Amino acid sequence: MPFKTTILVRFGDLDPAGIAYYPNLVNYLHESFEDFFAGAIGKPYPEVFRDGIGFPTVKVEMDFLSPVHYGDRVEVDVTVEHLGNTSVRIRYEGSVKGKPVFRARNTAVVVNMRTFKPTALPSWLRESFERALG
Amino acid sequence: MPFKTTILVRFGDLDPAGIAYYPNLVNYLHESFEDFFAGAIGKPYPEVFRDGIGFPTVKVEMDFLSPVHYGDRVEVDVTVEHLGNTSVRIRYEGSVKGKPVFRARNTAVVVNMRTFKPTALPSWLRESFERALG
Amino acid sequence: MPFKTTILVRFGDLDPAGIAYYPNLVNYLHESFEDFFAGAIGKPYPEVFRDGIGFPTVKVEMDFLSPVHYGDRVEVDVTVEHLGNTSVRIRYEGSVKGKPVFRARNTAVVVNMRTFKPTALPSWLRESFERALG
Amino acid sequence: MPFKTTILVRFGDLDPAGIAYYPNLVNYLHESFEDFFAGAIGKPYPEVFRDGIGFPTVKVEMDFLSPVHYGDRVEVDVTVEHLGNTSVRIRYEGSVKGKPVFRARNTAVVVNMRTFKPTALPSWLRESFERALG
């Protein structure tokens, strides 16, 4: 079961064509990732980050399937696709009223924020990610 | 020969780890695209856009190879990889002092901004893009 | 009674010092303004905007009283301070767990988005703003 | 004599009305501040920041005098208005082809980034700021 969250399209996300500017939709992936921690991992990402674990993105692929408009509520399904030793690959599927608007895959490395070196996921975090494997 | 431009990393692009936040690096792709019009197409993108032609992104793939830091000057090589009937695929390669920092590929559809329908590139624009084919 | 809304501080809002970058806090004013429409005016701002009425800011004054951190929930009080013929001045007071973090005043002009000329507030909108006068 | 810099209006700065979204114009103040360091202080702000000195904004006042459009080159005059013990107030005046588009005043505190406490400007920096006093 993917984790589900909803993101409201804000005025500041729009371009002069009146639709969401695509780098801002990429930002929605990170916001969904943050919501995933609060909702599915059980520890908000700000706390994880302050504990010294970061997830810098090393790869993103994203398809924009349909324009996203002002005021839309984008429902995002977050699925852990792959769990490596020191990395995680997550799939994001965005839709508005059931209509797909984007589909993305993000690979992030797990990093010790003090050394900036890759590190294995702590076991409690690994277990939570495993439960979210799609 | 790819078109080359340079983007200065600004304070507002940074994350709490002191490196560029990845959606902001995606925004650099669009800025490089804008510079490509001014420098390689011969007509600034704002004028093209006001003439009613837009290039909404339908797909982006991006690899983040090395962190980008505050004050870095990211040199971006812009190469037209493929020119379809109503679409264009562009490769972006970013480096800082010769060290690769990102590599991306963006597919955009050519759209008539009044109808929001795909449209063929006007011939003068097609010729400029063809000259930039890598 | 001011209208109240809450804004969650996102990773993308932060600067390298780990606190919210101040132009992003200015963006919170607009997000609060949008929430004010949905919650206090009774018509979401995206609909008002699509009906052809915009509120471009002509003046903003903002005091940053205390740093805003990652994961903070900023509670924003929105008060209509002054209602002119074709303008509105709104006060925003942000706090985190009761501690004031910012205080701002924004003056916006009511504009017909087709002509870009100032226009009087439609009466139904004026009545809603009047009820929100602080 | 104010320090002068120029900022190019990017696609990502625009709102659905096709003009710069005002929090993005606030961001221009910071970009102008960064350019001021490189051009008038003689040490780029990223280096000053890495040396452990920050300038968090405590107050901003900004008047938006005329819309800023896509592709505009905003010329910004940067004037040091007041130099306190541990603070600095700077005036920013933006214009496009000689037409004023914004006018702002920003007060920032000088902070030791390791302690987050206000600190006196180092003397070499104070001298550079004094030379830029308007």
Coordinates of C-alpha atoms in Angstrom, one line a residue:
Chain A
M1 CA 0.0 0.0 0.0
P2 CA 1.5 3.3 -1.0
F3 CA 1.5 6.2 1.5
K4 CA -0.8 9.0 0.3
T5 CA -0.5 12.7 0.8
T6 CA -2.1 15.8 -0.7
I7 CA -0.4 19.0 -1.8
L8 CA -2.3 22.2 -2.5
V9 CA -1.2 24.1 -5.6
R10 CA -0.2 27.6 -4.5
F11 CA 0.0 30.9 -6.4
G12 CA 3.7 30.9 -6.1
D13 CA 4.0 27.5 -7.9
L14 CA 2.4 28.9 -11.1
D15 CA 4.0 30.0 -14.3
P16 CA 2.7 32.7 -16.7
A17 CA 0.7 30.0 -18.5
G18 CA -1.3 29.6 -15.3
I19 CA 0.0 26.1 -14.6
A20 CA 2.5 24.8 -12.1
Y21 CA 6.1 25.4 -13.2
Y22 CA 7.8 22.0 -13.4
P23 CA 10.7 22.6 -11.0
N24 CA 8.0 23.4 -8.4
L25 CA 6.4 20.0 -9.1
V26 CA 9.8 18.5 -8.5
N27 CA 9.7 20.3 -5.1
Y28 CA 6.4 18.5 -4.5
L29 CA 8.3 15.2 -4.5
H30 CA 10.4 16.4 -1.6
E31 CA 7.3 17.7 0.2
S32 CA 5.7 14.3 -0.3
F33 CA 8.9 12.6 1.0
E34 CA 8.6 14.8 4.1
D35 CA 5.0 13.9 4.6
F36 CA 5.9 10.2 4.1
F37 CA 8.2 10.4 7.1
A38 CA 5.6 12.0 9.3
G39 CA 2.8 9.6 8.2
A40 CA 4.5 6.3 7.4
I41 CA 7.9 6.3 9.1
G42 CA 6.6 7.7 12.4
K43 CA 9.2 10.3 12.9
P44 CA 9.0 13.6 11.1
Y45 CA 11.8 14.3 8.6
P46 CA 12.9 17.5 10.4
E47 CA 13.8 15.3 13.5
V48 CA 15.5 12.7 11.4
F49 CA 17.5 15.4 9.7
R50 CA 18.4 17.0 13.0
D51 CA 19.6 13.6 14.2
G52 CA 22.1 13.8 11.4
I53 CA 20.7 11.7 8.6
G54 CA 20.1 13.2 5.2
F55 CA 18.8 11.9 1.9
P56 CA 20.4 13.9 -0.9
T57 CA 18.9 13.0 -4.3
V58 CA 21.3 11.5 -6.8
K59 CA 18.8 10.8 -9.6
V60 CA 15.3 11.9 -10.5
E61 CA 13.1 10.9 -13.5
M62 CA 9.8 12.6 -13.9
D63 CA 7.0 12.5 -16.4
F64 CA 4.6 15.4 -16.6
L65 CA 1.3 13.8 -17.8
S66 CA -1.1 16.6 -17.6
P67 CA -1.0 20.3 -16.5
V68 CA -1.5 21.1 -12.8
H69 CA -3.7 24.2 -12.2
Y70 CA -4.0 26.7 -9.4
G71 CA -6.0 25.4 -6.5
D72 CA -5.7 21.8 -7.5
R73 CA -5.2 19.3 -4.7
V74 CA -2.5 16.9 -6.0
E75 CA -2.9 13.5 -4.4
V76 CA 0.5 11.9 -4.3
D77 CA 1.1 8.1 -3.8
V78 CA 4.5 7.4 -2.3
T79 CA 5.9 3.9 -2.8
V80 CA 9.3 2.7 -1.7
E81 CA 10.5 0.8 -4.8
H82 CA 13.9 -0.3 -3.7
L83 CA 15.9 -0.3 -0.6
G84 CA 19.7 -0.6 -1.0
N85 CA 22.4 -0.7 1.6
T86 CA 22.9 3.1 1.6
S87 CA 20.2 4.3 -0.8
V88 CA 16.5 4.3 -1.4
R89 CA 14.5 4.6 -4.5
I90 CA 11.0 6.0 -4.3
R91 CA 8.1 6.2 -6.8
Y92 CA 5.8 9.2 -6.7
E93 CA 2.5 9.2 -8.6
G94 CA 0.5 12.4 -8.6
S95 CA -3.1 12.8 -9.6
V96 CA -5.9 15.4 -9.5
K97 CA -9.4 14.1 -9.0
G98 CA -8.2 10.7 -10.2
K99 CA -6.5 12.0 -13.3
P100 CA -2.7 11.3 -13.3
V101 CA -0.6 14.4 -13.6
F102 CA 2.9 13.2 -12.9
R103 CA 4.9 10.1 -12.3
A104 CA 8.4 10.2 -10.9
R105 CA 11.2 8.1 -9.5
N106 CA 13.8 9.5 -7.1
T107 CA 16.9 7.8 -5.9
A108 CA 18.5 9.2 -2.8
V109 CA 21.6 8.3 -0.9
V110 CA 21.5 7.9 2.9
V111 CA 24.1 10.3 4.3
N112 CA 25.6 11.0 7.7
M113 CA 25.1 14.8 7.7
R114 CA 28.2 15.3 9.9
T115 CA 30.6 13.5 7.5
F116 CA 28.6 13.8 4.3
K117 CA 29.5 10.1 3.7
P118 CA 26.9 7.4 2.7
T119 CA 25.8 5.4 5.7
A120 CA 23.6 2.4 6.3
L121 CA 20.0 3.1 7.3
P122 CA 19.6 2.7 11.1
S123 CA 17.7 -0.5 11.7
W124 CA 14.5 1.2 13.1
L125 CA 14.4 3.3 9.9
R126 CA 15.1 0.3 7.7
E127 CA 12.2 -1.5 9.2
S128 CA 9.8 1.4 8.6
F129 CA 11.0 1.7 5.0
E130 CA 10.6 -2.1 4.5
R131 CA 7.0 -1.9 5.6
A132 CA 6.4 0.8 3.0
L133 CA 8.0 -1.3 0.1
G134 CA 5.5 -1.4 -2.8
Chain B
M1 CA 29.2 22.2 -30.5
P2 CA 27.0 22.7 -27.4
F3 CA 25.9 26.1 -26.4
K4 CA 27.6 27.1 -23.1
T5 CA 26.2 29.3 -20.3
T6 CA 27.1 29.9 -16.7
I7 CA 24.8 30.1 -13.7
L8 CA 25.9 31.6 -10.4
V9 CA 24.7 29.7 -7.3
R10 CA 22.7 32.0 -5.1
F11 CA 22.0 32.0 -1.4
G12 CA 18.3 31.3 -2.2
D13 CA 19.3 28.1 -4.0
L14 CA 20.8 26.5 -0.9
D15 CA 19.5 23.9 1.5
P16 CA 20.4 23.6 5.2
A17 CA 23.3 21.4 4.3
G18 CA 24.8 24.4 2.4
I19 CA 24.4 22.8 -1.0
A20 CA 22.0 23.6 -3.8
Y21 CA 18.5 22.1 -3.2
Y22 CA 17.9 19.8 -6.1
P23 CA 14.6 21.3 -7.4
N24 CA 16.6 24.6 -7.7
L25 CA 19.1 22.7 -9.9
V26 CA 16.2 21.6 -12.1
N27 CA 15.3 25.3 -12.3
Y28 CA 18.9 25.9 -13.7
L29 CA 17.9 23.7 -16.6
H30 CA 15.2 26.2 -17.5
E31 CA 17.5 29.1 -17.0
S32 CA 20.0 27.5 -19.3
F33 CA 17.2 26.9 -21.9
E34 CA 16.4 30.6 -21.7
D35 CA 20.1 31.5 -22.2
F36 CA 20.3 29.1 -25.1
F37 CA 17.6 31.1 -26.9
A38 CA 19.3 34.4 -26.3
G39 CA 22.7 33.0 -27.3
A40 CA 22.1 30.3 -29.9
I41 CA 18.7 30.8 -31.3
G42 CA 19.1 34.5 -31.8
K43 CA 15.8 35.5 -30.3
P44 CA 15.4 35.7 -26.5
Y45 CA 12.9 33.2 -25.0
P46 CA 10.7 36.0 -23.5
E47 CA 10.0 37.2 -27.1
V48 CA 9.3 33.8 -28.4
F49 CA 7.0 33.2 -25.5
R50 CA 5.2 36.5 -26.1
D51 CA 4.8 35.5 -29.7
G52 CA 2.8 32.6 -28.5
I53 CA 5.1 29.6 -28.5
G54 CA 5.8 27.7 -25.3
F55 CA 7.9 24.6 -24.5
P56 CA 6.2 22.8 -21.5
T57 CA 8.4 20.0 -20.2
V58 CA 6.9 16.5 -20.5
K59 CA 9.8 14.6 -19.2
V60 CA 13.0 15.3 -17.2
E61 CA 15.8 12.9 -16.2
M62 CA 18.6 14.3 -14.1
D63 CA 21.6 12.8 -12.3
F64 CA 23.2 14.8 -9.5
L65 CA 26.9 13.8 -9.7
S66 CA 28.5 16.1 -7.1
P67 CA 27.2 18.7 -4.6
V68 CA 26.9 22.3 -5.9
H69 CA 28.1 24.9 -3.4
Y70 CA 27.3 28.5 -2.6
G71 CA 29.1 30.9 -5.0
D72 CA 29.9 28.1 -7.5
R73 CA 29.7 29.1 -11.2
V74 CA 28.0 26.2 -12.9
E75 CA 29.0 25.9 -16.5
V76 CA 26.2 24.3 -18.4
D77 CA 26.5 22.8 -21.9
V78 CA 23.2 22.7 -23.7
T79 CA 22.9 20.3 -26.6
V80 CA 19.8 19.7 -28.8
E81 CA 19.7 15.9 -28.8
H82 CA 16.6 15.3 -30.9
L83 CA 14.2 17.4 -32.8
G84 CA 10.8 15.9 -33.4
N85 CA 7.8 17.3 -35.2
T86 CA 6.3 19.0 -32.2
S87 CA 8.9 18.3 -29.5
V88 CA 12.5 18.8 -28.7
R89 CA 14.9 16.9 -26.4
I90 CA 17.8 18.7 -24.9
R91 CA 20.8 17.5 -22.9
Y92 CA 22.3 19.6 -20.2
E93 CA 25.7 19.0 -18.6
G94 CA 26.7 21.0 -15.6
S95 CA 30.2 21.3 -14.3
V96 CA 32.1 23.4 -11.8
K97 CA 35.7 24.1 -12.6
G98 CA 35.7 21.2 -14.9
K99 CA 34.1 18.7 -12.5
P100 CA 30.8 17.4 -13.6
V101 CA 28.0 18.2 -11.1
F102 CA 24.8 17.2 -13.0
R103 CA 23.7 15.7 -16.3
A104 CA 20.1 16.0 -17.5
R105 CA 17.8 15.3 -20.4
N106 CA 14.6 17.3 -20.9
T107 CA 11.9 16.6 -23.4
A108 CA 9.6 19.5 -24.1
V109 CA 6.6 19.8 -26.4
V110 CA 6.2 22.8 -28.7
V111 CA 2.9 24.4 -27.8
N112 CA 0.8 27.2 -29.3
M113 CA 0.2 29.2 -26.1
R114 CA -3.2 30.4 -27.3
T115 CA -4.7 26.9 -27.9
F116 CA -2.3 25.0 -25.6
K117 CA -2.1 22.4 -28.5
P118 CA 1.2 21.0 -29.8
T119 CA 2.3 22.8 -32.9
A120 CA 5.2 22.3 -35.4
L121 CA 8.2 24.5 -34.8
P122 CA 8.1 27.6 -37.1
S123 CA 10.7 27.0 -39.8
W124 CA 13.1 29.9 -38.7
L125 CA 13.1 28.3 -35.2
R126 CA 13.6 24.8 -36.6
E127 CA 16.6 25.9 -38.5
S128 CA 18.2 27.4 -35.4
F129 CA 17.6 24.3 -33.4
E130 CA 19.0 22.1 -36.2
R131 CA 22.2 24.1 -36.2
A132 CA 22.4 23.4 -32.4
L133 CA 21.9 19.6 -32.9
G134 CA 24.7 17.8 -31.0
Chain C
M1 CA -11.4 38.3 15.2
P2 CA -8.5 37.6 12.9
F3 CA -8.6 34.6 10.6
K4 CA -6.1 32.0 11.6
T5 CA -4.2 29.6 9.4
T6 CA -1.1 27.3 9.8
I7 CA 1.8 26.9 7.5
L8 CA 4.3 24.0 7.8
V9 CA 8.0 25.0 7.3
R10 CA 9.3 22.9 4.5
F11 CA 12.9 21.8 3.6
G12 CA 12.7 24.0 0.5
D13 CA 12.1 27.1 2.6
L14 CA 15.4 26.8 4.5
D15 CA 18.7 28.6 4.1
P16 CA 22.2 27.2 4.9
A17 CA 21.8 28.4 8.5
G18 CA 18.9 26.0 8.8
I19 CA 16.3 28.7 9.2
A20 CA 13.6 29.9 6.8
Y21 CA 15.0 32.2 4.1
Y22 CA 13.2 35.5 4.5
P23 CA 11.7 35.8 0.9
N24 CA 10.1 32.4 1.6
L25 CA 8.5 33.9 4.7
V26 CA 7.2 36.7 2.5
N27 CA 5.7 33.9 0.4
Y28 CA 3.9 32.7 3.5
L29 CA 2.0 36.0 3.5
H30 CA 0.6 35.1 0.2
E31 CA -0.2 31.6 1.2
S32 CA -2.0 33.0 4.3
F33 CA -3.9 35.4 2.0
E34 CA -5.0 32.4 -0.1
D35 CA -6.1 30.5 3.0
F36 CA -8.0 33.6 4.2
F37 CA -10.1 33.5 1.0
A38 CA -10.9 29.8 1.4
G39 CA -11.7 30.2 5.1
A40 CA -13.0 33.7 5.7
I41 CA -14.3 35.0 2.3
G42 CA -16.0 31.8 1.4
K43 CA -14.6 31.6 -2.1
P44 CA -11.2 30.1 -2.8
Y45 CA -8.7 32.6 -4.2
P46 CA -8.1 30.5 -7.3
E47 CA -11.7 30.9 -8.2
V48 CA -11.7 34.7 -7.5
F49 CA -8.5 35.0 -9.6
R50 CA -10.1 33.0 -12.5
D51 CA -13.1 35.3 -12.3
G52 CA -10.7 38.0 -13.2
I53 CA -9.9 39.8 -9.9
G54 CA -6.3 40.0 -8.7
F55 CA -4.6 41.6 -5.8
P56 CA -1.1 42.7 -6.8
T57 CA 0.9 43.8 -3.8
V58 CA 2.0 47.4 -3.9
K59 CA 3.7 47.6 -0.5
V60 CA 4.9 45.2 2.1
E61 CA 6.5 45.8 5.5
M62 CA 7.7 42.9 7.5
D63 CA 9.6 42.4 10.8
F64 CA 11.3 39.1 11.4
L65 CA 11.2 38.7 15.2
S66 CA 12.6 35.3 15.7
P67 CA 14.1 32.6 13.5
V68 CA 11.7 30.0 12.0
H69 CA 13.0 26.4 11.9
Y70 CA 12.5 23.3 9.9
G71 CA 9.2 21.6 10.8
D72 CA 7.8 24.5 12.7
R73 CA 4.1 25.1 12.3
V74 CA 3.7 28.8 11.8
E75 CA 0.3 30.0 13.0
V76 CA -0.6 33.1 11.1
D77 CA -3.3 35.6 12.2
V78 CA -4.7 37.5 9.2
T79 CA -6.5 40.8 9.9
V80 CA -8.0 43.2 7.4
E81 CA -6.7 46.5 8.6
H82 CA -8.0 48.9 6.1
L83 CA -10.4 48.6 3.2
G84 CA -10.1 51.3 0.5
N85 CA -12.0 51.9 -2.6
T86 CA -9.7 49.8 -4.7
S87 CA -7.2 48.6 -2.2
V88 CA -6.9 46.5 0.9
R89 CA -4.3 46.5 3.7
I90 CA -3.8 43.3 5.7
R91 CA -1.9 42.5 8.8
Y92 CA -0.2 39.2 9.3
E93 CA 1.2 38.0 12.6
G94 CA 3.1 34.7 12.6
S95 CA 3.9 32.8 15.7
V96 CA 5.3 29.3 16.6
K97 CA 4.0 27.8 19.8
G98 CA 2.9 31.2 20.9
K99 CA 6.2 32.9 20.3
P100 CA 5.9 35.7 17.7
V101 CA 8.2 35.1 14.7
F102 CA 7.0 37.7 12.2
R103 CA 4.7 40.7 11.9
A104 CA 3.8 42.1 8.5
R105 CA 1.5 44.5 6.7
N106 CA 0.7 44.2 3.0
T107 CA -1.1 46.7 0.8
A108 CA -2.6 45.3 -2.3
V109 CA -4.6 46.9 -5.1
V110 CA -7.8 45.3 -6.4
V111 CA -7.2 44.8 -10.1
N112 CA -9.4 43.7 -13.0
M113 CA -7.1 41.1 -14.5
R114 CA -8.3 41.7 -18.0
T115 CA -7.5 45.4 -18.1
F116 CA -4.8 45.4 -15.3
K117 CA -6.6 48.5 -14.0
P118 CA -7.7 49.1 -10.4
T119 CA -11.3 48.3 -9.8
A120 CA -13.7 48.5 -6.9
L121 CA -14.2 45.3 -4.9
P122 CA -17.4 43.6 -6.0
S123 CA -20.0 44.1 -3.2
W124 CA -20.2 40.5 -2.2
L125 CA -16.4 40.5 -1.7
R126 CA -16.5 43.9 0.1
E127 CA -19.0 42.5 2.6
S128 CA -16.8 39.5 3.4
F129 CA -13.7 41.8 3.8
E130 CA -15.7 44.1 6.0
R131 CA -16.7 41.2 8.3
A132 CA -12.9 40.4 8.6
L133 CA -12.0 44.0 9.5
G134 CA -9.8 43.9 12.7
Chain D
M1 CA 27.6 56.7 -5.2
P2 CA 25.4 53.6 -5.0
F3 CA 26.7 50.3 -6.2
K4 CA 24.8 49.1 -9.3
T5 CA 23.9 45.6 -10.4
T6 CA 21.5 44.1 -12.9
I7 CA 19.2 41.2 -12.5
L8 CA 17.6 39.4 -15.4
V9 CA 13.9 38.4 -14.8
R10 CA 13.6 34.6 -15.3
F11 CA 10.6 32.5 -16.2
G12 CA 10.6 31.0 -12.7
D13 CA 10.1 34.4 -11.2
L14 CA 6.8 35.0 -13.0
D15 CA 3.2 34.6 -11.8
P16 CA 0.1 33.7 -13.8
A17 CA -0.4 37.4 -14.7
G18 CA 3.0 37.2 -16.5
I19 CA 4.7 39.6 -14.0
A20 CA 7.3 38.9 -11.3
Y21 CA 5.7 37.4 -8.2
Y22 CA 6.5 39.8 -5.4
P23 CA 8.4 37.4 -3.0
N24 CA 10.7 36.7 -5.9
L25 CA 11.4 40.5 -6.1
V26 CA 12.2 40.3 -2.4
N27 CA 14.7 37.6 -3.4
Y28 CA 16.3 40.1 -5.8
L29 CA 17.2 42.2 -2.8
H30 CA 19.3 39.4 -1.5
E31 CA 20.8 38.8 -4.9
S32 CA 21.7 42.4 -5.1
F33 CA 23.2 42.2 -1.6
E34 CA 25.4 39.3 -2.8
D35 CA 26.5 41.3 -5.9
F36 CA 27.3 44.3 -3.7
F37 CA 29.8 42.1 -1.7
A38 CA 31.5 40.9 -4.9
G39 CA 31.5 44.3 -6.5
A40 CA 31.8 46.9 -3.7
I41 CA 33.1 45.1 -0.6
G42 CA 35.8 43.2 -2.5
K43 CA 35.1 39.8 -1.0
P44 CA 32.2 37.7 -2.4
Y45 CA 29.5 37.0 0.1
P46 CA 29.9 33.2 -0.1
E47 CA 33.4 33.6 1.4
V48 CA 32.2 36.1 4.1
F49 CA 29.5 33.6 5.0
R50 CA 31.9 30.7 5.1
D51 CA 34.1 32.8 7.3
G52 CA 31.3 32.7 9.8
I53 CA 29.6 36.1 9.3
G54 CA 25.9 36.2 8.4
F55 CA 23.4 39.0 7.8
P56 CA 19.9 37.8 8.7
T57 CA 17.2 40.3 7.8
V58 CA 15.2 41.7 10.7
K59 CA 13.1 44.1 8.7
V60 CA 12.2 44.8 5.1
E61 CA 10.0 47.5 3.6
M62 CA 9.3 47.4 -0.1
D63 CA 7.2 49.4 -2.5
F64 CA 6.3 47.9 -5.8
L65 CA 6.0 50.8 -8.2
S66 CA 5.5 49.2 -11.5
P67 CA 5.1 45.6 -12.8
V68 CA 8.3 43.7 -13.8
H69 CA 8.0 41.6 -16.9
Y70 CA 9.7 38.5 -18.3
G71 CA 13.1 39.3 -19.8
D72 CA 13.4 42.7 -18.1
R73 CA 16.8 43.6 -16.9
V74 CA 16.2 45.2 -13.5
E75 CA 19.0 47.7 -12.6
V76 CA 19.4 47.8 -8.9
D77 CA 21.1 50.6 -7.0
V78 CA 22.4 49.5 -3.6
T79 CA 23.1 52.2 -1.0
V80 CA 24.3 51.6 2.6
E81 CA 21.9 53.9 4.5
H82 CA 23.0 53.3 8.0
L83 CA 25.8 51.4 9.7
G84 CA 25.1 50.5 13.3
N85 CA 27.3 48.6 15.7
T86 CA 25.9 45.2 14.8
S87 CA 23.5 46.1 12.1
V88 CA 23.3 47.6 8.6
R89 CA 20.4 49.2 6.8
I90 CA 20.5 49.1 3.0
R91 CA 18.4 50.9 0.4
Y92 CA 17.6 49.2 -2.9
E93 CA 16.1 51.0 -5.9
G94 CA 15.1 48.9 -8.9
S95 CA 14.4 50.3 -12.3
V96 CA 13.8 49.0 -15.8
K97 CA 15.1 51.2 -18.6
G98 CA 15.1 54.1 -16.3
K99 CA 11.6 53.5 -15.0
P100 CA 11.4 52.8 -11.2
V101 CA 9.9 49.4 -10.5
F102 CA 10.6 49.0 -6.8
R103 CA 12.2 50.7 -3.8
A104 CA 13.1 48.9 -0.6
R105 CA 14.9 49.2 2.6
N106 CA 16.4 46.2 4.4
T107 CA 17.8 46.1 8.0
A108 CA 20.1 43.1 8.7
V109 CA 21.9 42.2 11.9
V110 CA 25.5 41.1 11.7
V111 CA 25.7 37.7 13.2
N112 CA 28.5 35.3 14.2
M113 CA 27.2 32.1 12.4
R114 CA 28.7 29.8 15.0
T115 CA 27.0 31.4 18.0
F116 CA 24.0 33.0 16.1
K117 CA 24.7 36.1 18.3
P118 CA 25.0 39.7 17.0
T119 CA 28.6 40.7 16.5
A120 CA 30.4 43.9 15.5
L121 CA 31.4 44.1 11.9
P122 CA 35.1 43.2 11.5
S123 CA 37.0 46.5 10.8
W124 CA 38.0 45.6 7.2
L125 CA 34.3 45.0 6.5
R126 CA 33.2 48.2 8.3
E127 CA 35.6 50.2 6.2
S128 CA 34.2 48.8 3.0
F129 CA 30.6 49.5 4.1
E130 CA 31.6 53.0 5.2
R131 CA 32.9 53.7 1.7
A132 CA 29.5 52.6 0.4
L133 CA 27.5 54.9 2.7
G134 CA 25.1 56.9 0.6

